[in-house]
mmCIF file of C-alpha atoms and ligand atoms in Angstrom:
data_model
loop_
_atom_site.group_PDB
_atom_site.id
_atom_site.type_symbol
_atom_site.label_atom_id
_atom_site.label_comp_id
_atom_site.label_asym_id
_atom_site.label_seq_id
_atom_site.Cartn_x
_atom_site.Cartn_y
_atom_site.Cartn_z
ATOM 1 C CA MET D 229 161.662 125.328 87.623
ATOM 2 C CA LYS D 230 158.878 125.463 84.943
ATOM 3 C CA ALA D 231 155.999 127.367 85.455
ATOM 4 C CA HIS D 232 153.031 126.531 83.379
ATOM 5 C CA TYR D 233 150.304 129.954 82.773
ATOM 6 C CA GLY D 234 147.387 129.015 80.876
ATOM 7 C CA TYR D 235 144.164 126.744 81.245
ATOM 8 C CA LYS D 236 143.291 123.420 79.701
ATOM 9 C CA ASP D 237 139.722 123.634 78.574
ATOM 10 C CA GLY D 238 137.435 121.221 76.008
ATOM 11 C CA SER D 239 139.307 122.460 73.141
ATOM 12 C CA GLY D 240 142.877 121.701 74.260
ATOM 13 C CA ASP D 241 146.048 122.110 76.553
ATOM 14 C CA TYR D 242 146.698 126.133 76.211
ATOM 15 C CA PHE D 243 149.643 126.782 77.985
ATOM 16 C CA ILE D 244 153.102 128.861 77.993
ATOM 17 C CA VAL D 245 156.063 127.474 80.200
ATOM 18 C CA ILE D 246 158.615 129.265 81.345
ATOM 19 C CA ASP D 247 161.529 127.046 82.896
ATOM 20 C CA SER D 248 162.925 129.367 85.562
ATOM 21 C CA ASP D 249 166.557 127.916 85.363
ATOM 22 C CA LYS D 250 167.118 128.648 81.646
ATOM 23 C CA CYS D 251 165.766 132.392 81.617
ATOM 24 C CA ASP D 252 168.118 134.986 82.638
ATOM 25 C CA GLY D 253 165.506 137.932 82.144
ATOM 26 C CA CYS D 254 166.829 138.870 79.006
ATOM 27 C CA GLY D 255 163.695 140.581 78.037
ATOM 28 C CA GLU D 256 164.332 139.701 74.605
ATOM 29 C CA CYS D 257 160.750 137.631 73.966
ATOM 30 C CA ILE D 258 158.817 141.041 75.770
ATOM 31 C CA ASN D 259 160.268 142.958 72.908
ATOM 32 C CA ALA D 260 159.469 140.395 70.480
ATOM 33 C CA CYS D 261 156.260 139.818 71.363
ATOM 34 C CA PRO D 262 153.276 141.839 69.288
ATOM 35 C CA ASN D 263 150.571 141.702 72.250
ATOM 36 C CA GLY D 264 152.102 142.666 75.226
ATOM 37 C CA VAL D 265 151.349 139.403 76.638
ATOM 38 C CA LEU D 266 154.844 138.585 78.484
ATOM 39 C CA GLU D 267 156.406 140.492 81.531
ATOM 40 C CA LEU D 268 159.662 140.856 83.797
ATOM 41 C CA ILE D 269 158.744 139.912 87.553
ATOM 42 C CA LEU D 270 160.798 139.594 90.807
ATOM 43 C CA ASP D 271 161.322 135.939 90.748
ATOM 44 C CA GLU D 272 159.647 135.075 94.280
ATOM 45 C CA PHE D 273 160.726 131.326 94.362
ATOM 46 C CA ASP D 274 163.254 131.542 96.541
ATOM 47 C CA ILE D 275 165.441 133.939 98.747
ATOM 48 C CA GLU D 276 167.841 134.305 96.176
ATOM 49 C CA GLY D 277 165.621 136.450 94.233
ATOM 50 C CA GLY D 278 166.627 138.166 90.437
ATOM 51 C CA THR D 279 164.103 138.684 87.335
ATOM 52 C CA MET D 280 162.012 136.508 85.481
ATOM 53 C CA VAL D 281 159.675 136.343 82.622
ATOM 54 C CA ALA D 282 156.096 135.931 83.463
ATOM 55 C CA VAL D 283 152.533 136.003 81.566
ATOM 56 C CA LYS D 284 150.452 138.729 82.580
ATOM 57 C CA ASP D 285 147.517 138.033 85.004
ATOM 58 C CA GLU D 286 145.389 139.288 82.784
ATOM 59 C CA HIS D 287 146.363 137.554 79.616
ATOM 60 C CA ARG D 288 146.389 133.858 81.620
ATOM 61 C CA LYS D 289 143.048 133.239 81.356
ATOM 62 C CA LYS D 290 142.837 133.805 77.721
ATOM 63 C CA ILE D 291 146.377 132.904 76.660
ATOM 64 C CA LYS D 292 144.615 130.585 73.393
ATOM 65 C CA TYR D 293 142.895 134.465 72.040
ATOM 66 C CA SER D 294 145.862 136.844 73.359
ATOM 67 C CA CYS D 295 148.505 134.399 71.047
ATOM 68 C CA ALA D 296 146.224 133.251 68.100
ATOM 69 C CA PRO D 297 147.789 136.346 65.826
ATOM 70 C CA CYS D 298 151.758 134.154 66.181
ATOM 71 C CA LYS D 299 149.828 130.392 65.553
ATOM 72 C CA PRO D 300 148.324 130.546 61.725
ATOM 73 C CA VAL D 301 146.574 127.150 61.516
ATOM 74 C CA SER D 302 148.191 126.227 58.490
ATOM 75 C CA GLY D 303 151.411 127.062 56.977
ATOM 76 C CA GLU D 304 154.994 127.671 58.822
ATOM 77 C CA ARG D 305 154.726 128.540 62.250
ATOM 78 C CA LYS D 306 157.782 131.336 64.032
ATOM 79 C CA ILE D 307 156.196 131.550 67.113
ATOM 80 C CA PRO D 308 158.215 135.494 68.191
ATOM 81 C CA CYS D 309 159.143 135.157 71.510
ATOM 82 C CA VAL D 310 160.116 131.328 71.150
ATOM 83 C CA LEU D 311 162.236 132.115 68.892
ATOM 84 C CA SER D 312 163.822 135.140 70.563
ATOM 85 C CA CYS D 313 165.043 133.413 73.454
ATOM 86 C CA ARG D 314 168.165 132.434 73.034
ATOM 87 C CA THR D 315 168.161 129.792 76.008
ATOM 88 C CA ASN D 316 165.182 128.130 75.179
ATOM 89 C CA ALA D 317 163.520 129.090 78.158
ATOM 90 C CA ILE D 318 160.325 129.225 76.798
ATOM 91 C CA THR D 319 157.677 126.571 75.284
ATOM 92 C CA HIS D 320 154.005 126.526 74.161
ATOM 93 C CA SER D 321 151.711 123.511 74.871
ATOM 94 C CA TRP D 322 149.882 123.663 71.668
ATOM 95 C CA MET I 267 138.892 136.396 120.931
ATOM 96 C CA SER I 268 136.491 133.637 119.971
ATOM 97 C CA GLN I 269 135.988 130.800 117.437
ATOM 98 C CA ILE I 270 133.995 130.893 115.018
ATOM 99 C CA THR I 271 132.623 128.506 112.431
ATOM 100 C CA THR I 272 130.757 128.549 109.596
ATOM 101 C CA GLN I 273 129.024 126.655 107.060
ATOM 102 C CA GLU I 274 131.374 127.174 104.068
ATOM 103 C CA TYR I 275 133.587 124.280 105.193
ATOM 104 C CA TRP I 276 136.578 125.378 103.239
ATOM 105 C CA ARG I 277 136.597 128.721 105.776
ATOM 106 C CA TRP I 278 138.272 127.566 108.796
ATOM 107 C CA PRO I 279 137.338 128.612 112.616
ATOM 108 C CA GLU I 280 139.909 130.950 113.954
ATOM 109 C CA TYR I 281 142.321 129.987 115.984
ATOM 110 C CA ARG I 282 145.774 130.106 117.625
ATOM 111 C CA TYR I 283 148.538 127.777 119.460
ATOM 112 C CA THR I 284 151.459 127.938 121.192
ATOM 113 C CA VAL I 285 153.646 124.787 121.708
ATOM 114 C CA PRO I 286 153.700 124.183 125.336
ATOM 115 C CA GLU I 287 157.114 122.897 126.257
ATOM 116 C CA LYS I 288 158.989 124.894 123.644
ATOM 117 C CA ASP I 289 161.014 128.501 125.090
ATOM 118 C CA TRP I 290 162.402 131.241 122.827
ATOM 119 C CA HIS I 291 164.703 132.744 125.310
ATOM 120 C CA ASN I 292 166.759 129.769 124.371
ATOM 121 C CA ALA I 293 166.317 129.606 120.399
ATOM 122 C CA LYS I 294 169.050 131.167 117.781
ATOM 123 C CA ILE I 295 166.724 131.936 115.002
ATOM 124 C CA LEU I 296 163.594 133.435 115.611
ATOM 125 C CA THR I 297 161.019 133.941 112.253
ATOM 126 C CA ALA I 298 158.195 134.035 110.957
ATOM 127 C CA GLY I 299 156.206 133.448 108.457
ATOM 128 C CA ILE I 300 152.773 135.555 107.058
ATOM 129 C CA ASP I 301 150.348 134.141 104.403
ATOM 130 C CA ILE I 302 147.563 136.575 103.673
ATOM 131 C CA GLY I 303 145.112 135.064 101.628
ATOM 132 C CA SER I 304 141.581 136.103 100.030
ATOM 133 C CA VAL I 305 139.850 134.561 102.907
ATOM 134 C CA GLY I 306 142.171 133.480 105.594
ATOM 135 C CA SER I 307 145.235 134.680 107.150
ATOM 136 C CA LYS I 308 147.561 132.894 109.075
ATOM 137 C CA ALA I 309 150.651 133.256 110.890
ATOM 138 C CA ALA I 310 153.744 130.630 112.042
ATOM 139 C CA VAL I 311 156.826 131.615 114.470
ATOM 140 C CA MET I 312 159.485 129.391 114.210
ATOM 141 C CA LEU I 313 162.095 128.614 116.654
ATOM 142 C CA ASP I 314 165.069 127.055 114.639
ATOM 143 C CA GLY I 315 162.950 126.195 111.940
ATOM 144 C CA GLU I 316 161.016 124.054 114.842
ATOM 145 C CA LEU I 317 157.059 125.476 114.898
ATOM 146 C CA TYR I 318 156.635 127.494 118.281
ATOM 147 C CA ALA I 319 153.234 129.278 117.469
ATOM 148 C CA TYR I 320 150.550 130.039 115.241
ATOM 149 C CA ALA I 321 146.855 131.570 114.448
ATOM 150 C CA VAL I 322 144.596 131.517 111.529
ATOM 151 C CA ILE I 323 141.962 134.373 110.990
ATOM 152 C CA ARG I 324 139.418 135.538 108.364
ATOM 153 C CA THR I 325 141.205 138.094 106.297
ATOM 154 C CA GLY I 326 139.744 141.953 106.868
ATOM 155 C CA GLY I 327 139.074 144.507 104.751
ATOM 156 C CA VAL I 328 142.627 145.868 105.234
ATOM 157 C CA SER I 329 145.473 143.500 104.348
ATOM 158 C CA GLU I 330 148.023 145.297 107.004
ATOM 159 C CA GLU I 331 145.894 145.316 109.679
ATOM 160 C CA THR I 332 145.386 141.429 109.470
ATOM 161 C CA ALA I 333 148.745 141.044 109.301
ATOM 162 C CA ILE I 334 149.615 142.713 112.525
ATOM 163 C CA LYS I 335 146.505 141.354 114.097
ATOM 164 C CA VAL I 336 147.657 137.225 112.861
ATOM 165 C CA THR I 337 150.949 137.761 114.033
ATOM 166 C CA LYS I 338 150.263 139.556 117.029
ATOM 167 C CA TRP I 339 147.598 136.748 118.527
ATOM 168 C CA ALA I 340 149.891 133.957 117.529
ATOM 169 C CA LEU I 341 152.212 135.468 120.007
ATOM 170 C CA GLU I 342 149.499 135.771 122.588
ATOM 171 C CA GLY I 343 150.723 134.872 126.010
ATOM 172 C CA THR I 344 154.121 135.021 124.952
ATOM 173 C CA ASP I 345 156.455 137.129 125.809
ATOM 174 C CA LEU I 346 157.965 137.197 122.521
ATOM 175 C CA GLU I 347 157.380 140.391 120.260
ATOM 176 C CA ILE I 348 157.476 140.902 116.604
ATOM 177 C CA GLU I 349 160.301 142.973 117.173
ATOM 178 C CA LYS I 350 162.209 140.477 118.305
ATOM 179 C CA ILE I 351 161.732 138.184 115.423
ATOM 180 C CA HIS I 352 164.890 138.025 113.491
ATOM 181 C CA GLN I 353 163.339 137.399 109.923
ATOM 182 C CA VAL I 354 159.738 137.773 108.746
ATOM 183 C CA VAL I 355 158.490 136.779 104.979
ATOM 184 C CA GLY I 356 155.219 137.730 103.886
ATOM 185 C CA THR I 357 153.657 135.513 101.268
ATOM 186 C CA GLY I 358 149.635 134.801 99.404
ATOM 187 C CA TYR I 359 147.691 136.473 97.901
ATOM 188 C CA GLY I 360 148.213 140.177 100.274
ATOM 189 C CA ARG I 361 151.590 139.001 100.587
ATOM 190 C CA VAL I 362 153.131 142.835 99.717
ATOM 191 C CA ASN I 363 150.822 144.319 102.540
ATOM 192 C CA VAL I 364 152.957 142.693 105.397
ATOM 193 C CA PRO I 365 154.419 145.960 106.846
ATOM 194 C CA PHE I 366 157.067 143.884 108.946
ATOM 195 C CA ALA I 367 158.116 141.511 106.209
ATOM 196 C CA ASN I 368 161.710 141.282 105.159
ATOM 197 C CA ARG I 369 161.141 139.593 101.656
ATOM 198 C CA THR I 370 157.829 138.141 100.138
ATOM 199 C CA ILE I 371 157.686 135.091 98.379
ATOM 200 C CA THR I 372 154.887 133.342 96.268
ATOM 201 C CA GLU I 373 152.437 130.934 97.814
ATOM 202 C CA ILE I 374 153.435 127.952 95.612
ATOM 203 C CA ALA I 375 157.250 128.010 96.877
ATOM 204 C CA CYS I 376 156.177 128.603 100.450
ATOM 205 C CA HIS I 377 153.552 126.075 99.622
ATOM 206 C CA ALA I 378 155.802 122.976 98.495
ATOM 207 C CA ARG I 379 158.209 124.011 101.767
ATOM 208 C CA GLY I 380 155.700 123.953 104.116
ATOM 209 C CA ALA I 381 154.169 120.914 102.798
ATOM 210 C CA HIS I 382 157.170 118.801 103.627
ATOM 211 C CA TYR I 383 157.361 120.240 106.931
ATOM 212 C CA VAL I 384 153.292 119.854 107.558
ATOM 213 C CA TYR I 385 153.669 115.883 105.566
ATOM 214 C CA GLY I 386 157.290 114.717 105.868
ATOM 215 C CA PRO I 387 160.454 115.240 103.291
ATOM 216 C CA THR I 388 158.935 112.604 100.930
ATOM 217 C CA VAL I 389 156.404 114.789 99.554
ATOM 218 C CA ARG I 390 156.687 115.255 95.329
ATOM 219 C CA THR I 391 153.388 116.468 94.533
ATOM 220 C CA VAL I 392 151.219 119.007 96.260
ATOM 221 C CA LEU I 393 147.478 119.267 94.991
ATOM 222 C CA ASP I 394 145.852 122.681 96.532
ATOM 223 C CA ILE I 395 142.491 122.720 95.946
ATOM 224 C CA GLY I 396 140.921 125.922 97.557
ATOM 225 C CA GLY I 397 137.788 127.658 97.377
ATOM 226 C CA GLN I 398 138.955 130.005 94.147
ATOM 227 C CA ASP I 399 141.540 128.544 92.540
ATOM 228 C CA CYS I 400 143.635 124.978 92.070
ATOM 229 C CA LYS I 401 147.007 124.482 92.207
ATOM 230 C CA ALA I 402 149.619 121.688 90.946
ATOM 231 C CA ILE I 403 152.799 122.088 92.622
ATOM 232 C CA ARG I 404 155.549 119.335 92.200
ATOM 233 C CA CYS I 405 159.023 119.670 93.959
ATOM 234 C CA ASP I 406 161.921 118.128 95.104
ATOM 235 C CA GLU I 407 163.769 116.202 98.117
ATOM 236 C CA ARG I 408 164.089 119.694 99.874
ATOM 237 C CA GLY I 409 161.275 121.126 98.964
ATOM 238 C CA LYS I 410 161.703 123.415 96.338
ATOM 239 C CA VAL I 411 159.266 123.594 93.344
ATOM 240 C CA LEU I 412 160.308 122.006 89.978
ATOM 241 C CA SER I 413 156.960 122.480 88.090
ATOM 242 C CA PHE I 414 153.866 124.337 88.842
ATOM 243 C CA LEU I 415 150.138 124.951 87.363
ATOM 244 C CA MET I 416 147.842 126.963 88.786
ATOM 245 C CA ASN I 417 144.103 126.927 87.259
ATOM 246 C CA ASP I 418 141.838 130.072 88.374
ATOM 247 C CA LYS I 419 140.160 130.056 84.641
ATOM 248 C CA CYS I 420 136.961 127.831 85.710
ATOM 249 C CA ALA I 421 135.240 127.309 88.920
ATOM 250 C CA ALA I 422 135.047 123.705 88.169
ATOM 251 C CA GLY I 423 137.550 122.211 89.936
ATOM 252 C CA THR I 424 137.472 124.491 92.464
ATOM 253 C CA GLY I 425 135.281 125.253 96.067
ATOM 254 C CA ARG I 426 132.964 127.584 94.307
ATOM 255 C CA GLY I 427 131.768 124.718 91.959
ATOM 256 C CA LEU I 428 131.189 122.336 95.117
ATOM 257 C CA GLU I 429 129.004 125.070 96.831
ATOM 258 C CA VAL I 430 127.134 125.533 93.468
ATOM 259 C CA PHE I 431 126.099 122.012 93.397
ATOM 260 C CA ALA I 432 125.653 122.109 96.981
ATOM 261 C CA ASP I 433 122.800 125.063 96.691
ATOM 262 C CA LEU I 434 121.444 122.814 93.498
ATOM 263 C CA VAL I 435 120.907 119.634 95.489
ATOM 264 C CA GLY I 436 119.728 121.319 98.728
ATOM 265 C CA ILE I 437 123.038 119.227 100.752
ATOM 266 C CA PRO I 438 125.029 121.020 103.391
ATOM 267 C CA ILE I 439 128.389 121.709 101.600
ATOM 268 C CA GLN I 440 130.322 119.553 104.290
ATOM 269 C CA ASP I 441 128.057 116.380 103.760
ATOM 270 C CA LEU I 442 128.114 116.580 100.014
ATOM 271 C CA GLY I 443 131.228 114.429 99.408
ATOM 272 C CA LYS I 444 130.258 111.807 101.981
ATOM 273 C CA VAL I 445 126.796 111.343 100.035
ATOM 274 C CA SER I 446 128.290 111.489 96.462
ATOM 275 C CA LEU I 447 130.258 108.281 97.924
ATOM 276 C CA GLN I 448 126.749 106.703 98.830
ATOM 277 C CA VAL I 449 126.090 104.565 95.499
ATOM 278 C CA GLU I 450 126.488 101.399 94.845
ATOM 279 C CA LYS I 451 128.166 101.790 91.487
ATOM 280 C CA GLU I 452 129.745 105.034 90.280
ATOM 281 C CA PRO I 453 127.823 106.616 87.223
ATOM 282 C CA GLN I 454 129.132 108.012 84.404
ATOM 283 C CA PRO I 455 130.688 111.824 85.605
ATOM 284 C CA VAL I 456 128.338 114.562 84.161
ATOM 285 C CA SER I 457 129.578 115.166 80.768
ATOM 286 C CA ASN I 458 130.165 119.600 81.060
ATOM 287 C CA THR I 459 133.466 120.496 83.306
ATOM 288 C CA CYS I 460 132.142 124.077 82.950
ATOM 289 C CA VAL I 461 129.813 124.539 86.401
ATOM 290 C CA VAL I 462 127.135 126.409 84.696
ATOM 291 C CA PHE I 463 126.771 123.870 82.257
ATOM 292 C CA ALA I 464 127.447 120.904 84.602
ATOM 293 C CA LYS I 465 124.335 122.406 86.719
ATOM 294 C CA ALA I 466 121.589 122.617 84.180
ATOM 295 C CA GLU I 467 123.323 118.921 83.250
ATOM 296 C CA ALA I 468 122.969 117.909 86.966
ATOM 297 C CA LEU I 469 119.297 119.316 87.046
ATOM 298 C CA ALA I 470 118.587 117.519 84.367
ATOM 299 C CA LEU I 471 119.476 114.412 86.003
ATOM 300 C CA LEU I 472 117.777 115.182 88.806
ATOM 301 C CA ARG I 473 114.635 115.739 86.697
ATOM 302 C CA GLN I 474 114.981 112.043 85.164
ATOM 303 C CA GLY I 475 114.973 110.751 88.388
ATOM 304 C CA TRP I 476 118.231 110.265 89.577
ATOM 305 C CA SER I 477 118.660 110.200 93.312
ATOM 306 C CA LYS I 478 120.798 113.427 95.011
ATOM 307 C CA GLU I 479 123.381 110.625 95.285
ATOM 308 C CA LYS I 480 123.595 109.317 92.456
ATOM 309 C CA VAL I 481 123.875 112.579 90.689
ATOM 310 C CA ALA I 482 126.902 114.325 93.436
ATOM 311 C CA ALA I 483 128.711 111.160 92.485
ATOM 312 C CA ALA I 484 128.360 112.435 88.747
ATOM 313 C CA TYR I 485 129.266 115.460 89.949
ATOM 314 C CA HIS I 486 132.489 114.505 92.260
ATOM 315 C CA ALA I 487 133.092 112.189 89.314
ATOM 316 C CA ALA I 488 133.676 114.958 86.879
ATOM 317 C CA MET I 489 135.620 117.599 89.054
ATOM 318 C CA ALA I 490 137.761 114.751 90.270
ATOM 319 C CA ASP I 491 138.234 114.054 85.981
ATOM 320 C CA ARG I 492 138.919 117.694 85.978
ATOM 321 C CA ILE I 493 141.727 117.883 88.428
ATOM 322 C CA THR I 494 143.265 114.609 87.462
ATOM 323 C CA ASP I 495 143.352 116.228 83.693
ATOM 324 C CA LEU I 496 145.163 119.244 85.242
ATOM 325 C CA LEU I 497 147.429 117.213 87.112
ATOM 326 C CA THR I 498 149.082 114.882 84.271
ATOM 327 C CA ARG I 499 150.234 118.377 82.892
ATOM 328 C CA VAL I 500 152.748 119.161 85.805
ATOM 329 C CA GLY I 501 153.285 115.060 86.353
ATOM 330 C CA VAL I 502 152.199 113.164 89.135
ATOM 331 C CA SER I 503 155.069 111.784 91.853
ATOM 332 C CA LYS I 504 154.910 110.106 95.034
ATOM 333 C CA ASP I 505 154.500 111.217 98.042
ATOM 334 C CA PHE I 506 151.389 112.914 97.112
ATOM 335 C CA VAL I 507 149.067 115.690 99.015
ATOM 336 C CA ILE I 508 146.257 117.166 98.556
ATOM 337 C CA THR I 509 145.697 120.789 100.717
ATOM 338 C CA GLY I 510 143.085 123.301 100.834
ATOM 339 C CA GLY I 511 139.358 123.419 101.856
ATOM 340 C CA VAL I 512 138.420 120.306 99.130
ATOM 341 C CA SER I 513 140.891 118.192 100.670
ATOM 342 C CA LYS I 514 137.892 117.616 103.325
ATOM 343 C CA ASN I 515 135.841 116.677 101.027
ATOM 344 C CA ASP I 516 136.099 112.777 100.971
ATOM 345 C CA GLY I 517 134.067 112.517 97.625
ATOM 346 C CA ILE I 518 136.738 114.360 95.561
ATOM 347 C CA VAL I 519 139.430 112.706 98.085
ATOM 348 C CA GLN I 520 138.742 109.072 97.141
ATOM 349 C CA ARG I 521 137.744 109.598 93.880
ATOM 350 C CA LEU I 522 141.285 111.278 92.824
ATOM 351 C CA SER I 523 143.368 108.242 94.654
ATOM 352 C CA ARG I 524 141.447 106.026 92.414
ATOM 353 C CA LEU I 525 142.318 108.073 89.249
ATOM 354 C CA LEU I 526 145.715 109.140 89.774
ATOM 355 C CA ASN I 527 146.599 105.409 91.815
ATOM 356 C CA VAL I 528 147.919 107.370 94.826
ATOM 357 C CA LYS I 529 147.063 107.321 98.533
ATOM 358 C CA PRO I 530 147.493 110.976 99.869
ATOM 359 C CA LEU I 531 149.270 111.315 103.094
ATOM 360 C CA SER I 532 148.101 112.770 106.134
ATOM 361 C CA PRO I 533 148.918 115.976 107.460
ATOM 362 C CA LYS I 534 150.983 115.675 111.104
ATOM 363 C CA ILE I 535 149.862 119.602 111.184
ATOM 364 C CA ASP I 536 146.792 121.322 109.983
ATOM 365 C CA PRO I 537 147.586 121.607 106.006
ATOM 366 C CA ILE I 538 146.139 125.079 106.645
ATOM 367 C CA LEU I 539 148.766 126.409 108.047
ATOM 368 C CA ALA I 540 151.352 125.329 105.117
ATOM 369 C CA GLY I 541 152.236 128.955 103.333
ATOM 370 C CA ALA I 542 152.679 130.526 106.799
ATOM 371 C CA ILE I 543 155.111 127.687 107.878
ATOM 372 C CA GLY I 544 156.711 127.719 104.183
ATOM 373 C CA ALA I 545 157.312 131.175 104.705
ATOM 374 C CA ALA I 546 158.622 131.015 107.971
ATOM 375 C CA LEU I 547 161.385 128.278 106.942
ATOM 376 C CA PHE I 548 162.209 130.659 103.778
ATOM 377 C CA ALA I 549 162.958 133.483 106.614
ATOM 378 C CA LYS I 550 165.129 131.157 108.621
ATOM 379 C CA ALA I 551 167.149 130.940 105.233
ATOM 380 C CA LEU I 552 167.353 134.460 105.240
ATOM 381 C CA GLN I 553 168.434 134.989 108.779
ATOM 382 C CA GLU I 554 171.621 131.657 108.019
ATOM 383 C CA LYS I 555 172.432 133.471 104.850
ATOM 384 C CA HIS I 556 172.725 136.831 107.094
ATOM 385 C CA LEU I 557 174.475 135.339 109.546
ATOM 386 C CA GLY I 558 176.899 133.854 106.977
ATOM 387 C CA LEU I 559 176.100 130.556 107.539
ATOM 388 C CA ARG I 560 175.232 129.444 104.143
HETATM 389 S S1 SF4 V 25 164.261 135.756 75.754
HETATM 390 FE FE1 SF4 V 25 164.595 134.014 77.167
HETATM 391 S S2 SF4 V 25 165.603 134.342 79.006
HETATM 392 FE FE2 SF4 V 25 165.084 136.254 78.209
HETATM 393 S S3 SF4 V 25 163.788 136.915 78.974
HETATM 394 FE FE3 SF4 V 25 162.644 136.208 77.753
HETATM 395 S S4 SF4 V 25 162.462 133.453 78.155
HETATM 396 FE FE4 SF4 V 25 164.252 134.530 79.281
HETATM 397 S S1 SF4 V 26 152.875 133.502 71.134
HETATM 398 FE FE1 SF4 V 26 152.886 135.712 70.267
HETATM 399 S S2 SF4 V 26 151.472 136.619 71.394
HETATM 400 FE FE2 SF4 V 26 151.662 134.488 72.493
HETATM 401 S S3 SF4 V 26 153.678 135.328 73.874
HETATM 402 FE FE3 SF4 V 26 154.491 134.713 72.368
HETATM 403 S S4 SF4 V 26 154.692 136.274 70.866
HETATM 404 FE FE4 SF4 V 26 153.825 137.011 72.757
#
């Protein structure tokens, strides 16, 4: 399942997409994130349970700004959460 | 308990129902789904995965009490008691506050599962437009969520945005959609999607001498555009359904159908219950697992 956290506004699409089928809840991305944007949540999408990563509630409506430090307008982009994930469970829409 | 009706059309009258020809004594698996929303709370009781009894009430100040009240009301007139129900799943915004729930499942998963029950198994996209937020969910043939997106950042594209506009033009909110369709030619959508700016823009159009109908059309068109934008991110596949209070606004539904080139299915049961029904179906799966049946 692909969970889209974020929003769209006049300036563009700002979503962090977590693929729950790939995320094993290892927590590496949480450690890698300098701004405390991510957290581990219970997988409440099925009765099987388990844990998965999500964008914290308080960052969902301002994700463009929360993640701005990781996204230089020029030069090489090294997004810590994306790089830290071995299973490629995290993608960004912008 | 009496029925309550209100002007705010995405809030519902309180009501309950028991399917008359069903007897719970014959059922192997008794389950319930309790959906505690920010405005309304719903309980659905199912016998072997078939709807038996349900109730819809306003959410009170204490969610725990609301959960008990709505479930007891659903069971009213039957001799089934909460304690006899094998598994209960809580969902919705107040799902952790259902004291007798065995598990909690997000409203997104319950909505998708419930939509399959309410509209049939061909449903692949569920658009839920409520008073405060808008959710787009794509699911598979079993009602399992494949992709979802929730927008609660901005009021444009929710019932709240319509409320602001209804006040501005002085049209009762339940008539707004109809009024917006009373134009010969669709005007340009208002250019701003933000409620605050869209309101100012609508006001300016009224001052320029546009009719209320034309301004309503422009406003609804902008809302439909915005919702379409959101939907394209998760993707739209048929069959398509619209749930939530705004599904009662024809002005939005017809414009969305045109923009997305899909015709929404009609429900067999009040779609307000989709979350609670989905939760009761998850509870059934839980009981089957418990019995070693899956
Ligand atoms: S690093 Fe990847 S797999 Fe690990 S918790 Fe984060 S998203 Fe999930
Ligand atoms: S882009 Fe940076 S701030 Fe945003 S979630 Fe990833 S690591 Fe955290």
